[in-house]
PDB file of C-alpha atoms in Angstrom:
ATOM      1  CA  MET A 286       0.000   0.000   0.000  1.00  0.00           C
ATOM      2  CA  SER A 287       1.436   3.371  -0.974  1.00  0.00           C
ATOM      3  CA  SER A 288       1.654   6.354   1.371  1.00  0.00           C
ATOM      4  CA  GLN A 289      -1.025   8.119  -0.704  1.00  0.00           C
ATOM      5  CA  GLU A 290      -3.589   5.488   0.299  1.00  0.00           C
ATOM      6  CA  VAL A 291      -3.183   5.941   4.044  1.00  0.00           C
ATOM      7  CA  ALA A 292      -3.622   8.832   6.421  1.00  0.00           C
ATOM      8  CA  THR A 293      -1.995   9.346   9.813  1.00  0.00           C
ATOM      9  CA  LEU A 294      -3.683  11.395  12.498  1.00  0.00           C
ATOM     10  CA  ASN A 295      -2.403  12.672  15.823  1.00  0.00           C
ATOM     11  CA  VAL A 296      -5.510  13.054  17.972  1.00  0.00           C
ATOM     12  CA  GLY A 297      -4.768  14.485  21.395  1.00  0.00           C
ATOM     13  CA  GLY A 298      -1.313  12.893  21.344  1.00  0.00           C
ATOM     14  CA  LEU A 299      -2.474   9.466  20.167  1.00  0.00           C
ATOM     15  CA  LYS A 300      -1.424   8.301  16.716  1.00  0.00           C
ATOM     16  CA  PHE A 301      -3.885   6.638  14.326  1.00  0.00           C
ATOM     17  CA  THR A 302      -3.152   5.264  10.866  1.00  0.00           C
ATOM     18  CA  THR A 303      -5.974   4.246   8.573  1.00  0.00           C
ATOM     19  CA  ARG A 304      -7.012   4.107   4.934  1.00  0.00           C
ATOM     20  CA  ALA A 305      -7.943   7.401   3.378  1.00  0.00           C
ATOM     21  CA  SER A 306     -11.128   5.778   2.129  1.00  0.00           C
ATOM     22  CA  THR A 307     -12.130   5.063   5.735  1.00  0.00           C
ATOM     23  CA  LEU A 308     -12.062   8.768   6.578  1.00  0.00           C
ATOM     24  CA  GLN A 309     -14.052   9.435   3.388  1.00  0.00           C
ATOM     25  CA  LYS A 310     -16.955   7.158   4.370  1.00  0.00           C
ATOM     26  CA  PHE A 311     -19.095  10.240   5.045  1.00  0.00           C
ATOM     27  CA  PRO A 312     -18.135  12.915   2.494  1.00  0.00           C
ATOM     28  CA  GLU A 313     -19.970  15.650   4.431  1.00  0.00           C
ATOM     29  CA  SER A 314     -17.894  15.075   7.572  1.00  0.00           C
ATOM     30  CA  ARG A 315     -14.981  17.224   8.701  1.00  0.00           C
ATOM     31  CA  LEU A 316     -12.609  14.250   8.436  1.00  0.00           C
ATOM     32  CA  ALA A 317     -13.452  13.926   4.741  1.00  0.00           C
ATOM     33  CA  ARG A 318     -12.980  17.673   4.263  1.00  0.00           C
ATOM     34  CA  MET A 319      -9.683  17.419   6.130  1.00  0.00           C
ATOM     35  CA  LEU A 320      -8.292  15.141   3.411  1.00  0.00           C
ATOM     36  CA  ASN A 321      -9.563  17.586   0.826  1.00  0.00           C
ATOM     37  CA  GLY A 322      -7.684  20.428   2.501  1.00  0.00           C
ATOM     38  CA  ASN A 323     -10.924  22.344   3.101  1.00  0.00           C
ATOM     39  CA  ASP A 324     -10.846  22.333   6.909  1.00  0.00           C
ATOM     40  CA  HIS A 325      -7.959  24.415   8.171  1.00  0.00           C
ATOM     41  CA  GLU A 326      -8.460  23.509  11.835  1.00  0.00           C
ATOM     42  CA  PHE A 327      -6.750  20.209  11.084  1.00  0.00           C
ATOM     43  CA  ARG A 328      -3.107  21.046  10.482  1.00  0.00           C
ATOM     44  CA  LEU A 329      -0.718  18.766   8.614  1.00  0.00           C
ATOM     45  CA  VAL A 330       2.456  18.498  10.731  1.00  0.00           C
ATOM     46  CA  ASN A 331       5.307  16.208   9.643  1.00  0.00           C
ATOM     47  CA  GLY A 332       2.954  14.158   7.496  1.00  0.00           C
ATOM     48  CA  GLN A 333       0.347  13.782  10.263  1.00  0.00           C
ATOM     49  CA  PHE A 334      -2.965  15.551  10.659  1.00  0.00           C
ATOM     50  CA  PHE A 335      -3.009  17.102  14.123  1.00  0.00           C
ATOM     51  CA  VAL A 336      -6.415  17.133  15.818  1.00  0.00           C
ATOM     52  CA  ASP A 337      -6.720  18.755  19.227  1.00  0.00           C
ATOM     53  CA  ARG A 338      -9.456  16.446  20.537  1.00  0.00           C
ATOM     54  CA  ASP A 339      -9.849  13.430  22.833  1.00  0.00           C
ATOM     55  CA  GLY A 340      -7.735  10.621  21.397  1.00  0.00           C
ATOM     56  CA  THR A 341      -9.290   7.880  23.519  1.00  0.00           C
ATOM     57  CA  LEU A 342     -12.791   8.633  22.252  1.00  0.00           C
ATOM     58  CA  PHE A 343     -11.480   8.854  18.700  1.00  0.00           C
ATOM     59  CA  ASN A 344     -10.900   5.094  18.919  1.00  0.00           C
ATOM     60  CA  TYR A 345     -14.684   4.642  18.829  1.00  0.00           C
ATOM     61  CA  ILE A 346     -15.063   7.242  16.066  1.00  0.00           C
ATOM     62  CA  LEU A 347     -12.588   5.369  13.886  1.00  0.00           C
ATOM     63  CA  ASP A 348     -14.135   2.002  14.713  1.00  0.00           C
ATOM     64  CA  PHE A 349     -17.498   3.331  13.525  1.00  0.00           C
ATOM     65  CA  LEU A 350     -15.977   4.540  10.259  1.00  0.00           C
ATOM     66  CA  ARG A 351     -14.359   1.155   9.693  1.00  0.00           C
ATOM     67  CA  THR A 352     -17.349  -1.043  10.552  1.00  0.00           C
ATOM     68  CA  LEU A 353     -20.376   1.279  10.303  1.00  0.00           C
ATOM     69  CA  GLN A 354     -21.423  -0.149  13.661  1.00  0.00           C
ATOM     70  CA  VAL A 355     -21.607   1.235  17.182  1.00  0.00           C
ATOM     71  CA  SER A 356     -20.283  -1.403  19.552  1.00  0.00           C
ATOM     72  CA  LEU A 357     -19.182  -0.113  22.956  1.00  0.00           C
ATOM     73  CA  PRO A 358     -17.669  -1.910  25.984  1.00  0.00           C
ATOM     74  CA  THR A 359     -20.053  -2.970  28.750  1.00  0.00           C
ATOM     75  CA  ASP A 360     -18.430  -0.519  31.180  1.00  0.00           C
ATOM     76  CA  PHE A 361     -18.632   2.457  28.780  1.00  0.00           C
ATOM     77  CA  SER A 362     -20.378   5.510  30.252  1.00  0.00           C
ATOM     78  CA  ASP A 363     -19.196   8.567  28.274  1.00  0.00           C
ATOM     79  CA  TYR A 364     -22.142   8.619  25.871  1.00  0.00           C
ATOM     80  CA  GLN A 365     -22.593  12.391  25.973  1.00  0.00           C
ATOM     81  CA  ARG A 366     -18.885  13.083  25.440  1.00  0.00           C
ATOM     82  CA  LEU A 367     -18.737  10.632  22.538  1.00  0.00           C
ATOM     83  CA  GLN A 368     -21.823  12.226  21.007  1.00  0.00           C
ATOM     84  CA  ARG A 369     -20.125  15.608  21.373  1.00  0.00           C
ATOM     85  CA  GLU A 370     -17.084  14.264  19.517  1.00  0.00           C
ATOM     86  CA  ALA A 371     -19.336  12.895  16.764  1.00  0.00           C
ATOM     87  CA  ASP A 372     -20.932  16.343  16.462  1.00  0.00           C
ATOM     88  CA  PHE A 373     -17.486  17.957  16.269  1.00  0.00           C
ATOM     89  CA  TYR A 374     -16.461  15.745  13.362  1.00  0.00           C
ATOM     90  CA  GLU A 375     -19.926  16.353  11.859  1.00  0.00           C
ATOM     91  CA  LEU A 376     -20.643  12.645  11.775  1.00  0.00           C
ATOM     92  CA  HIS A 377     -24.348  13.250  12.195  1.00  0.00           C
ATOM     93  CA  SER A 378     -25.337   9.646  11.547  1.00  0.00           C
ATOM     94  CA  LEU A 379     -23.148   8.493  14.440  1.00  0.00           C
ATOM     95  CA  ALA A 380     -24.488  11.250  16.686  1.00  0.00           C
ATOM     96  CA  GLU A 381     -28.043  10.097  15.957  1.00  0.00           C
ATOM     97  CA  LEU A 382     -27.170   6.515  16.847  1.00  0.00           C
ATOM     98  CA  LEU A 383     -25.528   7.659  20.090  1.00  0.00           C
ATOM     99  CA  ASN A 384     -28.676   9.559  20.898  1.00  0.00           C
ATOM    100  CA  GLN A 385     -30.333   6.137  21.306  1.00  0.00           C
ATOM    101  CA  GLU A 386     -28.436   5.654  24.537  1.00  0.00           C
ATOM    102  CA  ASN A 387     -31.022   3.247  25.913  1.00  0.00           C
ATOM    103  CA  LEU A 388     -30.260   0.813  23.066  1.00  0.00           C
ATOM    104  CA  LEU A 389     -26.504   1.043  23.571  1.00  0.00           C
ATOM    105  CA  LYS A 390     -26.349   0.548  27.312  1.00  0.00           C
ATOM    106  CA  PRO A 391     -25.748  -3.008  28.547  1.00  0.00           C
ATOM    107  CA  ARG A 392     -28.736  -4.679  30.164  1.00  0.00           C
ATOM    108  CA  PRO A 393     -28.710  -6.957  33.200  1.00  0.00           C
ATOM    109  CA  GLU A 394     -29.013 -10.670  32.477  1.00  0.00           C
ATOM    110  CA  ILE A 395     -30.587 -12.774  35.234  1.00  0.00           C
ATOM    111  CA  LEU A 396     -29.843 -16.433  35.892  1.00  0.00           C
ATOM    112  CA  GLU A 397     -31.254 -18.563  38.717  1.00  0.00           C
ATOM    113  CA  VAL A 398     -30.054 -21.963  39.916  1.00  0.00           C
ATOM    114  CA  ARG A 399     -32.410 -24.097  42.020  1.00  0.00           C
ATOM    115  CA  PHE A 400     -30.812 -26.941  43.944  1.00  0.00           C
ATOM    116  CA  LEU A 401     -32.613 -29.755  45.782  1.00  0.00           C
ATOM    117  CA  LEU A 402     -30.730 -32.398  47.775  1.00  0.00           C
ATOM    118  CA  GLN A 403     -32.699 -35.561  48.622  1.00  0.00           C
ATOM    119  CA  GLU A 404     -30.722 -38.266  50.410  1.00  0.00           C
ATOM    120  CA  THR A 405     -28.327 -39.588  47.749  1.00  0.00           C
ATOM    121  CA  GLN A 406     -29.713 -37.557  44.833  1.00  0.00           C
ATOM    122  CA  ALA A 407     -29.361 -33.925  43.826  1.00  0.00           C
ATOM    123  CA  PHE A 408     -31.622 -32.083  41.382  1.00  0.00           C
ATOM    124  CA  PHE A 409     -30.779 -28.898  39.458  1.00  0.00           C
ATOM    125  CA  ARG A 410     -32.944 -26.486  37.526  1.00  0.00           C
ATOM    126  CA  VAL A 411     -31.397 -23.446  35.833  1.00  0.00           C
ATOM    127  CA  PHE A 412     -33.566 -20.540  34.655  1.00  0.00           C
ATOM    128  CA  GLY A 413     -32.181 -17.748  32.477  1.00  0.00           C
ATOM    129  CA  SER A 414     -33.556 -14.492  31.102  1.00  0.00           C
ATOM    130  CA  CYS A 415     -31.432 -15.033  27.980  1.00  0.00           C
ATOM    131  CA  SER A 416     -32.210 -18.208  26.048  1.00  0.00           C
ATOM    132  CA  ASN A 417     -28.817 -18.076  24.291  1.00  0.00           C
ATOM    133  CA  THR A 418     -27.022 -18.381  27.635  1.00  0.00           C
ATOM    134  CA  ILE A 419     -29.104 -21.433  28.554  1.00  0.00           C
ATOM    135  CA  GLU A 420     -28.333 -22.932  25.141  1.00  0.00           C
ATOM    136  CA  VAL A 421     -24.593 -22.448  25.722  1.00  0.00           C
ATOM    137  CA  LEU A 422     -24.830 -23.908  29.219  1.00  0.00           C
ATOM    138  CA  ALA A 423     -26.710 -26.922  27.862  1.00  0.00           C
ATOM    139  CA  GLY A 424     -23.749 -27.551  25.576  1.00  0.00           C
ATOM    140  CA  TRP A 425     -21.367 -27.541  28.534  1.00  0.00           C
ATOM    141  CA  VAL A 426     -23.353 -29.749  30.914  1.00  0.00           C
ATOM    142  CA  THR A 427     -23.401 -33.495  30.230  1.00  0.00           C
ATOM    143  CA  MET A 428     -25.190 -36.085  32.341  1.00  0.00           C
ATOM    144  CA  PHE A 429     -24.065 -39.732  32.408  1.00  0.00           C
ATOM    145  CA  THR A 430     -25.700 -42.857  33.810  1.00  0.00           C
ATOM    146  CA  GLU A 431     -24.319 -46.157  35.049  1.00  0.00           C
ATOM    147  CA  GLN A 432     -26.007 -49.266  36.383  1.00  0.00           C
ATOM    148  CA  SER A 433     -24.397 -51.893  38.621  1.00  0.00           C
ATOM    149  CA  LEU A 434     -25.236 -54.289  41.433  1.00  0.00           C
ATOM    150  CA  ARG A 435     -25.924 -52.849  44.875  1.00  0.00           C
ATOM    151  CA  TRP A 436     -22.714 -51.675  46.537  1.00  0.00           C
ATOM    152  CA  LYS A 437     -21.480 -48.683  48.467  1.00  0.00           C
ATOM    153  CA  TRP A 438     -20.155 -45.610  46.695  1.00  0.00           C
ATOM    154  CA  SER A 439     -17.246 -43.897  48.376  1.00  0.00           C
ATOM    155  CA  ASN A 440     -15.633 -41.875  45.597  1.00  0.00           C
ATOM    156  CA  ASP A 441     -16.943 -38.688  44.033  1.00  0.00           C
ATOM    157  CA  THR A 442     -15.649 -39.656  40.582  1.00  0.00           C
ATOM    158  CA  PHE A 443     -16.701 -42.664  38.555  1.00  0.00           C
ATOM    159  CA  PRO A 444     -14.730 -45.955  38.722  1.00  0.00           C
ATOM    160  CA  SER A 445     -12.327 -46.138  35.819  1.00  0.00           C
ATOM    161  CA  LEU A 446     -13.507 -49.544  34.646  1.00  0.00           C
ATOM    162  CA  LYS A 447     -17.196 -48.604  34.473  1.00  0.00           C
ATOM    163  CA  GLN A 448     -18.756 -47.530  31.186  1.00  0.00           C
ATOM    164  CA  LEU A 449     -20.948 -44.450  31.353  1.00  0.00           C
ATOM    165  CA  THR A 450     -23.796 -43.662  28.979  1.00  0.00           C
ATOM    166  CA  PRO A 451     -24.676 -40.012  28.197  1.00  0.00           C
ATOM    167  CA  LEU A 452     -28.227 -38.947  29.031  1.00  0.00           C
ATOM    168  CA  PRO A 453     -30.164 -36.104  27.395  1.00  0.00           C
ATOM    169  CA  LEU A 454     -30.814 -33.047  29.537  1.00  0.00           C
ATOM    170  CA  GLU A 455     -34.367 -31.938  30.169  1.00  0.00           C
ATOM    171  CA  ARG A 456     -35.345 -28.668  28.450  1.00  0.00           C
ATOM    172  CA  PRO A 457     -38.831 -27.655  29.666  1.00  0.00           C
ATOM    173  CA  SER A 458     -38.451 -24.429  27.680  1.00  0.00           C
ATOM    174  CA  HIS A 459     -35.851 -22.316  25.892  1.00  0.00           C
ATOM    175  CA  HIS A 460     -35.175 -20.527  29.177  1.00  0.00           C
ATOM    176  CA  ASP A 461     -34.484 -23.407  31.549  1.00  0.00           C
ATOM    177  CA  LEU A 462     -32.421 -26.536  31.922  1.00  0.00           C
ATOM    178  CA  VAL A 463     -32.903 -29.561  34.239  1.00  0.00           C
ATOM    179  CA  PHE A 464     -30.408 -32.256  35.264  1.00  0.00           C
ATOM    180  CA  GLN A 465     -29.537 -34.415  38.269  1.00  0.00           C
ATOM    181  CA  CYS A 466     -26.786 -36.492  39.841  1.00  0.00           C
ATOM    182  CA  GLY A 467     -26.435 -39.094  42.591  1.00  0.00           C
ATOM    183  CA  THR A 468     -27.665 -42.641  43.109  1.00  0.00           C
ATOM    184  CA  ASP A 469     -30.928 -44.514  43.525  1.00  0.00           C
ATOM    185  CA  TYR A 470     -32.225 -48.053  43.026  1.00  0.00           C
ATOM    186  CA  SER A 471     -34.236 -49.223  40.056  1.00  0.00           C
ATOM    187  CA  ALA A 472     -36.390 -52.303  39.631  1.00  0.00           C
ATOM    188  CA  GLY A 473     -34.321 -55.431  39.950  1.00  0.00           C
ATOM    189  CA  ASP A 474     -32.339 -54.024  42.854  1.00  0.00           C
ATOM    190  CA  GLN A 475     -29.817 -52.341  40.586  1.00  0.00           C
ATOM    191  CA  LEU A 476     -27.965 -49.250  41.679  1.00  0.00           C
ATOM    192  CA  VAL A 477     -28.362 -46.419  39.147  1.00  0.00           C
ATOM    193  CA  ALA A 478     -25.739 -43.720  39.306  1.00  0.00           C
ATOM    194  CA  ARG A 479     -25.826 -40.388  37.492  1.00  0.00           C
ATOM    195  CA  TYR A 480     -22.793 -38.197  36.998  1.00  0.00           C
ATOM    196  CA  VAL A 481     -22.512 -34.638  35.750  1.00  0.00           C
ATOM    197  CA  SER A 482     -19.681 -33.051  33.812  1.00  0.00           C
ATOM    198  CA  ILE A 483     -19.406 -29.305  33.101  1.00  0.00           C
ATOM    199  CA  LYS A 484     -16.977 -28.178  30.415  1.00  0.00           C
ATOM    200  CA  PRO A 485     -14.145 -27.375  30.350  1.00  0.00           C
ATOM    201  CA  ASP A 486     -13.628 -29.314  33.606  1.00  0.00           C
ATOM    202  CA  PRO A 487     -12.969 -32.963  32.627  1.00  0.00           C
ATOM    203  CA  ARG A 488     -14.285 -34.482  35.870  1.00  0.00           C
ATOM    204  CA  LYS A 489     -17.525 -36.448  36.096  1.00  0.00           C
ATOM    205  CA  LEU A 490     -19.034 -35.794  39.507  1.00  0.00           C
ATOM    206  CA  ILE A 491     -21.698 -37.700  41.400  1.00  0.00           C
ATOM    207  CA  ASN A 492     -21.897 -35.627  44.576  1.00  0.00           C
ATOM    208  CA  GLY A 493     -24.536 -32.881  44.326  1.00  0.00           C
ATOM    209  CA  THR A 494     -22.656 -30.366  46.470  1.00  0.00           C
ATOM    210  CA  ASN A 495     -19.554 -30.747  44.318  1.00  0.00           C
ATOM    211  CA  VAL A 496     -21.589 -30.294  41.121  1.00  0.00           C
ATOM    212  CA  LEU A 497     -23.178 -27.166  42.596  1.00  0.00           C
ATOM    213  CA  GLY A 498     -19.746 -25.760  43.436  1.00  0.00           C
ATOM    214  CA  LEU A 499     -18.469 -26.440  39.914  1.00  0.00           C
ATOM    215  CA  LEU A 500     -21.574 -24.864  38.377  1.00  0.00           C
ATOM    216  CA  VAL A 501     -21.194 -21.723  40.500  1.00  0.00           C
ATOM    217  CA  ASP A 502     -17.490 -21.452  39.620  1.00  0.00           C
ATOM    218  CA  THR A 503     -18.339 -21.786  35.921  1.00  0.00           C
ATOM    219  CA  LEU A 504     -20.918 -19.003  36.091  1.00  0.00           C
ATOM    220  CA  LEU A 505     -18.554 -16.700  37.975  1.00  0.00           C
ATOM    221  CA  LYS A 506     -15.875 -17.227  35.324  1.00  0.00           C
ATOM    222  CA  GLU A 507     -18.445 -16.249  32.674  1.00  0.00           C
ATOM    223  CA  GLY A 508     -18.921 -12.856  34.303  1.00  0.00           C
ATOM    224  CA  PHE A 509     -21.949 -13.569  36.493  1.00  0.00           C
ATOM    225  CA  HIS A 510     -22.130 -12.251  40.041  1.00  0.00           C
ATOM    226  CA  LEU A 511     -23.943 -14.013  42.852  1.00  0.00           C
ATOM    227  CA  VAL A 512     -26.505 -11.481  44.108  1.00  0.00           C
ATOM    228  CA  SER A 513     -28.643 -13.532  46.516  1.00  0.00           C
ATOM    229  CA  THR A 514     -29.328 -16.948  48.018  1.00  0.00           C
ATOM    230  CA  ARG A 515     -32.588 -18.079  49.553  1.00  0.00           C
ATOM    231  CA  THR A 516     -34.722 -21.112  50.341  1.00  0.00           C
ATOM    232  CA  VAL A 517     -37.840 -21.217  48.164  1.00  0.00           C
ATOM    233  CA  SER A 518     -39.426 -24.326  49.695  1.00  0.00           C
ATOM    234  CA  THR A 519     -39.007 -24.983  53.400  1.00  0.00           C
ATOM    235  CA  GLU A 520     -40.501 -28.490  53.158  1.00  0.00           C
ATOM    236  CA  GLU A 521     -38.218 -29.741  50.386  1.00  0.00           C
ATOM    237  CA  LYS A 522     -35.396 -27.302  51.213  1.00  0.00           C
ATOM    238  CA  VAL A 523     -34.957 -26.071  47.656  1.00  0.00           C
ATOM    239  CA  GLU A 524     -32.047 -23.646  47.602  1.00  0.00           C
ATOM    240  CA  CYS A 525     -32.116 -20.804  45.087  1.00  0.00           C
ATOM    241  CA  TYR A 526     -28.996 -18.977  43.872  1.00  0.00           C
ATOM    242  CA  SER A 527     -29.555 -15.810  41.849  1.00  0.00           C
ATOM    243  CA  PHE A 528     -26.881 -14.482  39.489  1.00  0.00           C
ATOM    244  CA  GLU A 529     -26.628 -11.352  37.383  1.00  0.00           C
ATOM    245  CA  ARG A 530     -24.295  -9.955  34.746  1.00  0.00           C
ATOM    246  CA  LEU A 531     -24.370  -7.078  32.298  1.00  0.00           C
ATOM    247  CA  LYS A 532     -25.178  -8.299  28.832  1.00  0.00           C
ATOM    248  CA  ARG A 533     -23.468  -6.412  26.044  1.00  0.00           C
ATOM    249  CA  PRO A 534     -26.083  -5.130  23.581  1.00  0.00           C
ATOM    250  CA  GLU A 535     -25.995  -5.966  19.909  1.00  0.00           C
ATOM    251  CA  ALA A 536     -24.085  -3.464  17.789  1.00  0.00           C
ATOM    252  CA  LEU A 537     -26.193  -0.784  16.121  1.00  0.00           C
ATOM    253  CA  VAL A 538     -25.590  -0.909  12.380  1.00  0.00           C
ATOM    254  CA  PHE A 539     -25.835   2.151  10.153  1.00  0.00           C
ATOM    255  CA  PRO A 540     -27.395   1.667   6.682  1.00  0.00           C
ATOM    256  CA  ALA A 541     -24.484   3.035   4.722  1.00  0.00           C
ATOM    257  CA  LYS A 542     -26.028   4.193   1.448  1.00  0.00           C
ATOM    258  CA  GLU A 543     -24.728   7.723   1.727  1.00  0.00           C
ATOM    259  CA  SER A 544     -21.372   6.594   3.076  1.00  0.00           C
ATOM    260  CA  GLN A 545     -20.677   4.614  -0.083  1.00  0.00           C
ATOM    261  CA  GLU A 546     -20.837   7.710  -2.266  1.00  0.00           C
ATOM    262  CA  ASN A 547     -17.788   9.659  -3.405  1.00  0.00           C
ATOM    263  CA  THR A 548     -15.278   7.437  -1.580  1.00  0.00           C
ATOM    264  CA  GLY A 549     -13.328   6.647  -4.694  1.00  0.00           C
ATOM    265  CA  GLY A 550     -11.580  10.011  -4.624  1.00  0.00           C
ATOM    266  CA  ALA A 551      -9.942   9.496  -1.239  1.00  0.00           C
ATOM    267  CA  GLN A 552      -6.535   8.610  -2.665  1.00  0.00           C
ATOM    268  CA  ARG A 553      -6.547  11.537  -5.097  1.00  0.00           C
ATOM    269  CA  LYS A 554      -7.570  14.063  -2.446  1.00  0.00           C
ATOM    270  CA  LEU A 555      -4.972  12.897   0.069  1.00  0.00           C
ATOM    271  CA  THR A 556      -2.291  13.161  -2.596  1.00  0.00           C
ATOM    272  CA  THR A 557      -3.375  16.743  -3.269  1.00  0.00           C
ATOM    273  CA  VAL A 558      -3.065  17.656   0.426  1.00  0.00           C
ATOM    274  CA  GLN A 559       0.375  16.103   0.699  1.00  0.00           C
ATOM    275  CA  LYS A 560       1.593  18.061  -2.323  1.00  0.00           C
ATOM    276  CA  ARG A 561       0.547  21.275  -0.565  1.00  0.00           C
ATOM    277  CA  LYS A 562       2.660  20.483   2.477  1.00  0.00           C
TER     278      LYS A 562
END
């Protein structure tokens, strides 16, 4: 790529290098006029356009020009300042998108784990406000079964010589997931054991308390925070663990009909500016 096809900007002391055509996405903007030499507030110093503005926020300005999307971090809060920067560069389409602050802000995602321990069995039911999260979790959780003659279990992991058969998880709806672990006896006096594995942990656990601990650890690693614990049924002693995390919103996409116009002259215009230097 030749030097005529790229532009270098110094925005508030931070250096940015990008294609000239990227800055020309919106021909009416000040960045496009800068390349044309028609905006004298942007000075060309040692081959770089100097812009006395916030360089950190310009990262998001440039990302919008490159992708025509507004995608902000979950902890972003400077919406008004970023909108002010968009107004300064006369990127009115971006400013209008930023004005929809309620669509850009992350929303809380709620997840609830219900845990019931009955003698040698443990039952789990996971509810989620986001069906995609439950779908992902269903791909991580695997339940296995094993049948053998009556004998005492003393180890939390399955015996190495026993063959385990995967069992399907129960999905009452798109927003919940049901599984269990532990032992009970079936007809014929056979001991039925159920194990649970949660990726990426390779262990297959039979003890309900250990499975609960692994499930909680997995959720915490995925960005959830434990916000409350309570007992929802005093008779059966169903424990309820409530989790919450901020869900990053989908990126807002700009329909770029106007941005596709007049971008072919970016290389020619930048060459003209550099000749004036």
